[in-house]
Short mmCIF file of C-alpha atoms in Angstrom, two decimals:
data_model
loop_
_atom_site.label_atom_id
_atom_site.label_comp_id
_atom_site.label_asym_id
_atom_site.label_seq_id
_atom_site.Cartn_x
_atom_site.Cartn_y
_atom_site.Cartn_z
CA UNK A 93 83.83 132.99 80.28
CA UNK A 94 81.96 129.30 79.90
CA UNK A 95 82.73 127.26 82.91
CA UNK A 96 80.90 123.74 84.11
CA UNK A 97 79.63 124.65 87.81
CA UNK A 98 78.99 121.74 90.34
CA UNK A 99 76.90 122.73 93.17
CA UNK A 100 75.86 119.84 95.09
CA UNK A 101 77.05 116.16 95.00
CA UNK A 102 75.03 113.69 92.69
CA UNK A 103 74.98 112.46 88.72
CA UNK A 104 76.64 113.71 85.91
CA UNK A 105 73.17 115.88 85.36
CA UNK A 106 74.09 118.03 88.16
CA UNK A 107 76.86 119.61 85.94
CA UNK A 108 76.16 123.13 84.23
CA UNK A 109 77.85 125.00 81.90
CA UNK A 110 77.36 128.80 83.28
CA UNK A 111 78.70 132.08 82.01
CA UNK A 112 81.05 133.69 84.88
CA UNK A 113 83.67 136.27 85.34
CA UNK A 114 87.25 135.67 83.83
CA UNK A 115 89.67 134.90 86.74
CA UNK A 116 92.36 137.41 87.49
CA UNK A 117 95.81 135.98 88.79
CA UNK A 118 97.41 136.97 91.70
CA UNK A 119 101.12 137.81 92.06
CA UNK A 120 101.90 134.52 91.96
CA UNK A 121 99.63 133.00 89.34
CA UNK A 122 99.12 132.25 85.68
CA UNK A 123 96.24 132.43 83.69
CA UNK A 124 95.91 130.09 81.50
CA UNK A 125 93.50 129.79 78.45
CA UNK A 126 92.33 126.07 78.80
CA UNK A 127 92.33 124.53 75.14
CA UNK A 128 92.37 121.23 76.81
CA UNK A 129 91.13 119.11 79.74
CA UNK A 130 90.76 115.54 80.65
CA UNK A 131 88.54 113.05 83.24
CA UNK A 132 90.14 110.96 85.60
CA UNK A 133 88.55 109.39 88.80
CA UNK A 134 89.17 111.99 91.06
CA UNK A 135 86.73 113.85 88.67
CA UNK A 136 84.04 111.39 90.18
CA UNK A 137 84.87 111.33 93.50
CA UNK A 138 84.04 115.37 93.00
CA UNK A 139 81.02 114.78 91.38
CA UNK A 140 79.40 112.64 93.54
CA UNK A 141 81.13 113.05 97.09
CA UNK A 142 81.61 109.41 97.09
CA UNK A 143 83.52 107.32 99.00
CA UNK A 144 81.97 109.65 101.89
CA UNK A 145 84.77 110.05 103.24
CA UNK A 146 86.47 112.39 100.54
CA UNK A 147 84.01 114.32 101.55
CA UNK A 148 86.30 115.85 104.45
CA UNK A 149 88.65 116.97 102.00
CA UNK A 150 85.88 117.77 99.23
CA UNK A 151 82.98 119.38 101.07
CA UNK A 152 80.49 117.52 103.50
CA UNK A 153 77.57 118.95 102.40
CA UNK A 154 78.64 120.61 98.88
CA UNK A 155 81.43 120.04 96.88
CA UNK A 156 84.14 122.80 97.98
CA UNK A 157 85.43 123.13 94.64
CA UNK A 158 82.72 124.62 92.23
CA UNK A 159 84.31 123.95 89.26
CA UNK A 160 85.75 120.74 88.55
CA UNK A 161 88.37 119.50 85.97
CA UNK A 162 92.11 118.81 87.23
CA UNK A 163 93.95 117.76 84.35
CA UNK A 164 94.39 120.59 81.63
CA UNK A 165 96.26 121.89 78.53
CA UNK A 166 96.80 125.59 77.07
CA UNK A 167 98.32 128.88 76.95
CA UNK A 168 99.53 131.24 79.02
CA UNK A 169 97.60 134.39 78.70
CA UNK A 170 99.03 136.38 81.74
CA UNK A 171 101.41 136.06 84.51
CA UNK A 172 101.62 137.88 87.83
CA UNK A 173 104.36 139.48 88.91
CA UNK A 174 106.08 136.95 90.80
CA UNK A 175 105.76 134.34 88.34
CA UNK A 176 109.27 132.83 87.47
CA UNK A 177 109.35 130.14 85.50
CA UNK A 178 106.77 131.06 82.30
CA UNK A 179 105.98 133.87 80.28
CA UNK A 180 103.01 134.90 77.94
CA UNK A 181 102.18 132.36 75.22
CA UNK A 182 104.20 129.45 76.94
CA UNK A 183 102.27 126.30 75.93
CA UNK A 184 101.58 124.47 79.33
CA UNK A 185 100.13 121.70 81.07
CA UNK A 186 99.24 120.54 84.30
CA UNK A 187 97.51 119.18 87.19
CA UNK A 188 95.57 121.04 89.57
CA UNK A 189 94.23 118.87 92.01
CA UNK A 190 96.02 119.85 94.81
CA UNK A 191 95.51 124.11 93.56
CA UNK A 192 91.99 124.07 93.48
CA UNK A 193 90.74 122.71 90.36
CA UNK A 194 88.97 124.78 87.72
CA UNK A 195 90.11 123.29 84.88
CA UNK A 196 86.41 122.67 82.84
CA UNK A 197 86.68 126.15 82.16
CA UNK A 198 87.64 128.57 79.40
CA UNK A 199 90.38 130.08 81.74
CA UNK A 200 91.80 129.35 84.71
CA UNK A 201 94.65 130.94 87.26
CA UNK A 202 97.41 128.15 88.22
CA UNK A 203 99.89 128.71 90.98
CA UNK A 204 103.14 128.04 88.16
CA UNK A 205 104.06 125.13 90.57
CA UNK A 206 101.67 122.82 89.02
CA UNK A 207 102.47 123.28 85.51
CA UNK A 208 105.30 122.55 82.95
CA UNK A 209 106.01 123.77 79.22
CA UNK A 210 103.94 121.04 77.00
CA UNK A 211 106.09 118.88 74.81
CA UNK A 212 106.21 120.70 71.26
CA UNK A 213 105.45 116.53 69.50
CA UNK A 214 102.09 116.44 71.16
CA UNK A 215 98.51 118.17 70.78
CA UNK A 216 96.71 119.87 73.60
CA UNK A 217 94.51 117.29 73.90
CA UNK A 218 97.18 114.75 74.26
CA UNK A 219 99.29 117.15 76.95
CA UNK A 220 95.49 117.56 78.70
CA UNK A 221 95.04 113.77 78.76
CA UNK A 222 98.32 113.16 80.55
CA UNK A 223 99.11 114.77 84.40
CA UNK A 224 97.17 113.00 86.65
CA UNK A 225 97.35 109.44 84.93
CA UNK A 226 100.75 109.74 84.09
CA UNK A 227 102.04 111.03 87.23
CA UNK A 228 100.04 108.57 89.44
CA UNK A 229 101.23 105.42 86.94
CA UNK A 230 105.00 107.22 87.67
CA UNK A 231 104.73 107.23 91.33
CA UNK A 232 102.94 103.47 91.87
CA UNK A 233 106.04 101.72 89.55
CA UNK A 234 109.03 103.95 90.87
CA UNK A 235 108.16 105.23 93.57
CA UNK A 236 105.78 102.57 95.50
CA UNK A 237 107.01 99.71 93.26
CA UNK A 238 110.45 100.25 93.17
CA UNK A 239 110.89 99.01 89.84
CA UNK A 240 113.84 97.79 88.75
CA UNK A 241 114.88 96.95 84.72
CA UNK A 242 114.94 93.69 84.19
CA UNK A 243 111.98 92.68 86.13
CA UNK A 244 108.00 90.96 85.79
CA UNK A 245 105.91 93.28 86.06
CA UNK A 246 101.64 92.66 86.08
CA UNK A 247 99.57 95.42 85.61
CA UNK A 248 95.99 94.77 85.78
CA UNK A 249 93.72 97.10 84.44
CA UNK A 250 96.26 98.14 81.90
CA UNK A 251 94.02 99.51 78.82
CA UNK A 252 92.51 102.32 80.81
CA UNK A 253 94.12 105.76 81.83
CA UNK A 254 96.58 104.94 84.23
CA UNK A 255 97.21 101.48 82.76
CA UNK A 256 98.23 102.73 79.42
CA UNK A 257 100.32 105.49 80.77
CA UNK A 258 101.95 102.63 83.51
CA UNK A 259 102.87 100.05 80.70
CA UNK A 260 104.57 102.23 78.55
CA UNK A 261 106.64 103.99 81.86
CA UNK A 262 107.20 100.55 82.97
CA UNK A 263 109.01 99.33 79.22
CA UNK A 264 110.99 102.69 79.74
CA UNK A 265 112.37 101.52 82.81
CA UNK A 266 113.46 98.12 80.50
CA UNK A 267 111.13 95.12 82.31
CA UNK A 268 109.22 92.59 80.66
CA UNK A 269 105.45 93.78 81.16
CA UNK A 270 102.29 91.43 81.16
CA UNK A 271 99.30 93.68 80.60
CA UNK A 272 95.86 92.52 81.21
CA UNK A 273 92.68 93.77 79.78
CA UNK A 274 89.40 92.37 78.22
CA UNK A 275 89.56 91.37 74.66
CA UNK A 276 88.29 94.57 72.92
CA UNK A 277 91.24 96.23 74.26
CA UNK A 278 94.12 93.88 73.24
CA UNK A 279 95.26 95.61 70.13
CA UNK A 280 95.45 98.71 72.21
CA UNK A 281 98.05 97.13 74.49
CA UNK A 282 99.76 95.05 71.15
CA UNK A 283 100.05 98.99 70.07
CA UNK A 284 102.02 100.09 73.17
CA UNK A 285 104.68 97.79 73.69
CA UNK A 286 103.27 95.34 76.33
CA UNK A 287 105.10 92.41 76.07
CA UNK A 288 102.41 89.88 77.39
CA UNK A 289 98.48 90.20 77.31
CA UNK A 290 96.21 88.02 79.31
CA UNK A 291 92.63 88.28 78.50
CA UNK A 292 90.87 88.39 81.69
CA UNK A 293 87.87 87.14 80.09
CA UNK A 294 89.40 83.80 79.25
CA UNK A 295 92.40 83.42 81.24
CA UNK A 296 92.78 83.61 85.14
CA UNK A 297 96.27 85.51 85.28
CA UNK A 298 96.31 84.21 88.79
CA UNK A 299 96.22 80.23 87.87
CA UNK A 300 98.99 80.29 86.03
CA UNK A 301 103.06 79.51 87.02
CA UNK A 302 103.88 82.73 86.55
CA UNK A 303 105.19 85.40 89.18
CA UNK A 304 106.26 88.60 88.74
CA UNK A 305 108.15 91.05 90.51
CA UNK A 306 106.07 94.02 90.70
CA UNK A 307 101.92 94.23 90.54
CA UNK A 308 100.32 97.46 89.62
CA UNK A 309 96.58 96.90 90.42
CA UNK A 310 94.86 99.68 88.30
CA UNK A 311 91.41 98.31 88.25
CA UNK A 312 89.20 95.56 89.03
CA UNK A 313 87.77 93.58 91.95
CA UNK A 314 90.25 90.79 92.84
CA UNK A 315 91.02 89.76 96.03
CA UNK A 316 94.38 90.91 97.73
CA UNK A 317 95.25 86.74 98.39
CA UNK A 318 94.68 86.52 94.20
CA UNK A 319 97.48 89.22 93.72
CA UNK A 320 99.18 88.07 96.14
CA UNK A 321 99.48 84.28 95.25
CA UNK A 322 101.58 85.36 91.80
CA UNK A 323 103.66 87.75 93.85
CA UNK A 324 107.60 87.03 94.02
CA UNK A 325 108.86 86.93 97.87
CA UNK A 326 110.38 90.42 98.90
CA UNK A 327 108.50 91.98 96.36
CA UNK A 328 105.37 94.83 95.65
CA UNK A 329 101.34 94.74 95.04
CA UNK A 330 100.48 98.45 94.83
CA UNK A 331 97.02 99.16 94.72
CA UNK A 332 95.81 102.29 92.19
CA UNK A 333 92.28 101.84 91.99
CA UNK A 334 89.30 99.25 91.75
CA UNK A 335 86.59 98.14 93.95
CA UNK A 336 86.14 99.31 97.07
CA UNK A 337 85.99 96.01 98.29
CA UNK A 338 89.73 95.84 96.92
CA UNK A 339 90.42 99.25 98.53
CA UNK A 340 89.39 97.61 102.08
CA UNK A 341 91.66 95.15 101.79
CA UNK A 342 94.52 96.98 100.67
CA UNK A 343 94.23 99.48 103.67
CA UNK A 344 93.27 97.11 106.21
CA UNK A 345 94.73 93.83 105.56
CA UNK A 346 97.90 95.02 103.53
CA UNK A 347 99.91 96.46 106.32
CA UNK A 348 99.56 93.25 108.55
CA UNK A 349 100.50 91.02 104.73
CA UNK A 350 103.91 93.19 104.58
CA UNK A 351 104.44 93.26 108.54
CA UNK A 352 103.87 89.41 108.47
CA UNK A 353 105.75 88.05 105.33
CA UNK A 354 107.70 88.83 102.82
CA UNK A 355 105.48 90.45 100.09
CA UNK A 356 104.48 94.17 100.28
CA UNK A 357 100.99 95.21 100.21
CA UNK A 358 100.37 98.88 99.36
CA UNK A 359 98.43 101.77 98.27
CA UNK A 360 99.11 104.96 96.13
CA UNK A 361 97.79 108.28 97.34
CA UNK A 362 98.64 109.78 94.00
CA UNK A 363 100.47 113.61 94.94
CA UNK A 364 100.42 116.34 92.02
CA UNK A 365 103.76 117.74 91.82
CA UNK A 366 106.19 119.66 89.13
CA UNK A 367 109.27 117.66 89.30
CA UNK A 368 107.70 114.26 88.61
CA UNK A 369 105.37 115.93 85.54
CA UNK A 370 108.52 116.84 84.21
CA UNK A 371 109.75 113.84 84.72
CA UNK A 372 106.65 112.45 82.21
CA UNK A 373 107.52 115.27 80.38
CA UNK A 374 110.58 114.09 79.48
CA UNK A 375 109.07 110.51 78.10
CA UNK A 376 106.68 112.32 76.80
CA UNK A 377 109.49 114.65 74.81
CA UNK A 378 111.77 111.50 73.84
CA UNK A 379 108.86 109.49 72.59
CA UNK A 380 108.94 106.96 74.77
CA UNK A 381 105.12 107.38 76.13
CA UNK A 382 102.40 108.45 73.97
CA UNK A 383 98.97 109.33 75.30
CA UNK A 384 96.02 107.32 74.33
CA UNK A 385 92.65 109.07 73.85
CA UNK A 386 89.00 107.08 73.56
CA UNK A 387 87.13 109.98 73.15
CA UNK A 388 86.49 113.89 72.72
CA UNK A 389 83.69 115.72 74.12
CA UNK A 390 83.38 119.63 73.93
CA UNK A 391 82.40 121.58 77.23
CA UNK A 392 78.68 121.47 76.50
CA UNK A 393 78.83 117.68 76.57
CA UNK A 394 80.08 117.22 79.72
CA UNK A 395 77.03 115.46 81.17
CA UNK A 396 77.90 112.78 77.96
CA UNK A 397 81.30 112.70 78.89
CA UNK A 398 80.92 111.70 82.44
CA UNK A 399 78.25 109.35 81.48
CA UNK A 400 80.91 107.44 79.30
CA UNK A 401 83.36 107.49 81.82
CA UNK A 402 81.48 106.40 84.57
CA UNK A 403 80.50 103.04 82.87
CA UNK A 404 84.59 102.13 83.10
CA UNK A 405 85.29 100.90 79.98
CA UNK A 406 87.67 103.80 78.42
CA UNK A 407 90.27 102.51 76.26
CA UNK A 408 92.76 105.16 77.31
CA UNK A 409 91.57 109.05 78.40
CA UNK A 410 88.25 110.92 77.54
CA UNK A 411 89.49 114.71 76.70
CA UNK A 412 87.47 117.44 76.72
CA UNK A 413 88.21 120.10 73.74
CA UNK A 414 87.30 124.03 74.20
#
């Protein structure tokens, strides 16, 4: 089969699309013909072994995982004989970064606890564009954010991956969401149901009277004290992604923020797991979330693909189609 092989940490050039042997699955595993897959960050961070220290769970000196690709879409092609839940030609997506990865592949074998059936009102390349953002967006409102409906809720960053997924979760949960992006990407969040858009190119979302209840910070570079200055008493910044600088001051001056006053200061480790893709699933089944895709790349344009992705400025997901 074609599969993109990653050997050592560095660019996007380091990526090459091999011909190896067709994965068997073991007892417990499904192999799945990949029709599907999709970038997210944790792509990068497997690329190019950086922050360092993702290293220790990535390889220190070569990536451990030697094919990339988390987020896929497909069909099953075989089960193994303790597989419960899906048969042959199930339609299925999934996540597998915490399984291994593998999914920039033709085929791939999937322990069956890190898929679920793919809506039948979607395409493969939408399923394949939704696990890991949609979970992650899932987790930082309900489960970090502890949103609640009729609340503000800010999400910053909100015309990317994540930020597309996490607006339209957030309306499901029936709050008032303020979205803000740059102004090529305002129709994109007039098109899912934000309620508010601030264009971070002419408006500082933090100078205004307004507070909210919630903060998602999915991208960007502003300082914890910014967030935290529109921030309603007793309530929750969760950190996604963004600078590292914004990282650093999540981790090390968040705890001693929530320990001290009364706003929370936190950060998402996002976890793959069934029940909570199912969960997406189900939005994903009634309508309520779409996926938004920028653009599709086939397997031999990987290198392009990352390229794109690296620069930050998707308007939704970048899918690759086998």
């Amino acid at each position: 089969m074609k599969a993109i092989v990653c050997n050592k940490y560095g660019p996007p050039d380091v990526l090459e699309l091999k011909e190896i042997k067709k994965p068997l699955p073991t007892e417990n595993q499904i192999l799945v013909k990949v029709h599907s897959a999709s970038l997210n960050f944790g792509n990068l961070v497997l690329l190019k072994g950086k922050p360092f220290l993702a290293r220790f769970a990535f390889g220190l000196t070569r990536p451990r995982y030697s094919i990339p690709g988390g987020d896929i879409a497909g069909k099953v092609e075989a089960v193994g004989k303790d597989v419960k839940l899906f048969q042959v030609g199930d339609e299925v997506f999934g996540d597998l970064s915490g399984c291994g990865w593998g999914g920039f592949a033709e085929y791939v074998t999937v322990p069956e606890y890190a898929l679920a059936l793919k809506p039948a009102n979607i395409s493969f390349e939408e399923a394949a564009a939704t696990p890991m953002a949609g979970v992650t967006a899932l987790q930082g409102l309900r489960d970090k954010g502890k949103i609640k409906s009729g609340q503000k809720v800010l999400i910053y960053g909100a015309s990317g991956g994540v930020g597309t997924f996490a607006v339209q979760i957030a309306k499901s949960f029936g709050v008032e969401v303020t979205g803000v992006c740059s102004t090529r990407n305002l129709e994109i969040l007039h098109s899912i149901g934000a309620d508010h858009i601030i264009d971070y190119t002419k408006e500082d979302f933090t100078k205004n009277e307004e507070s909210y209840d919630l903060i998602l910070g999915v991208n960007g570079s502003n300082s914890i004290s910014a967030y935290k200055r529109v921030l309603k008493p007793n309530r929750n910044f969760v950190h996604v992604g963004g600078s590292e600088s914004q990282l650093f001051q999540t981790l090390v001056l968040g705890p001693f923020i929530s320990m001290t006053g009364s706003k929370k200061i936190s950060n998402l480790l996002q976890r793959a797991n069934q029940k909570d893709l199912n969960c997406v699933k189900e939005l994903l089944d009634t309508g309520k979330v779409k996926p938004i895709i920028d653009k599709r790349y086939k397997l031999s344009e990987i290198t392009e693909a990352f390229k794109y992705f690296q620069e930050g400025h998707a308007q939704g997901k970048v899918v690759i189609t086998l």
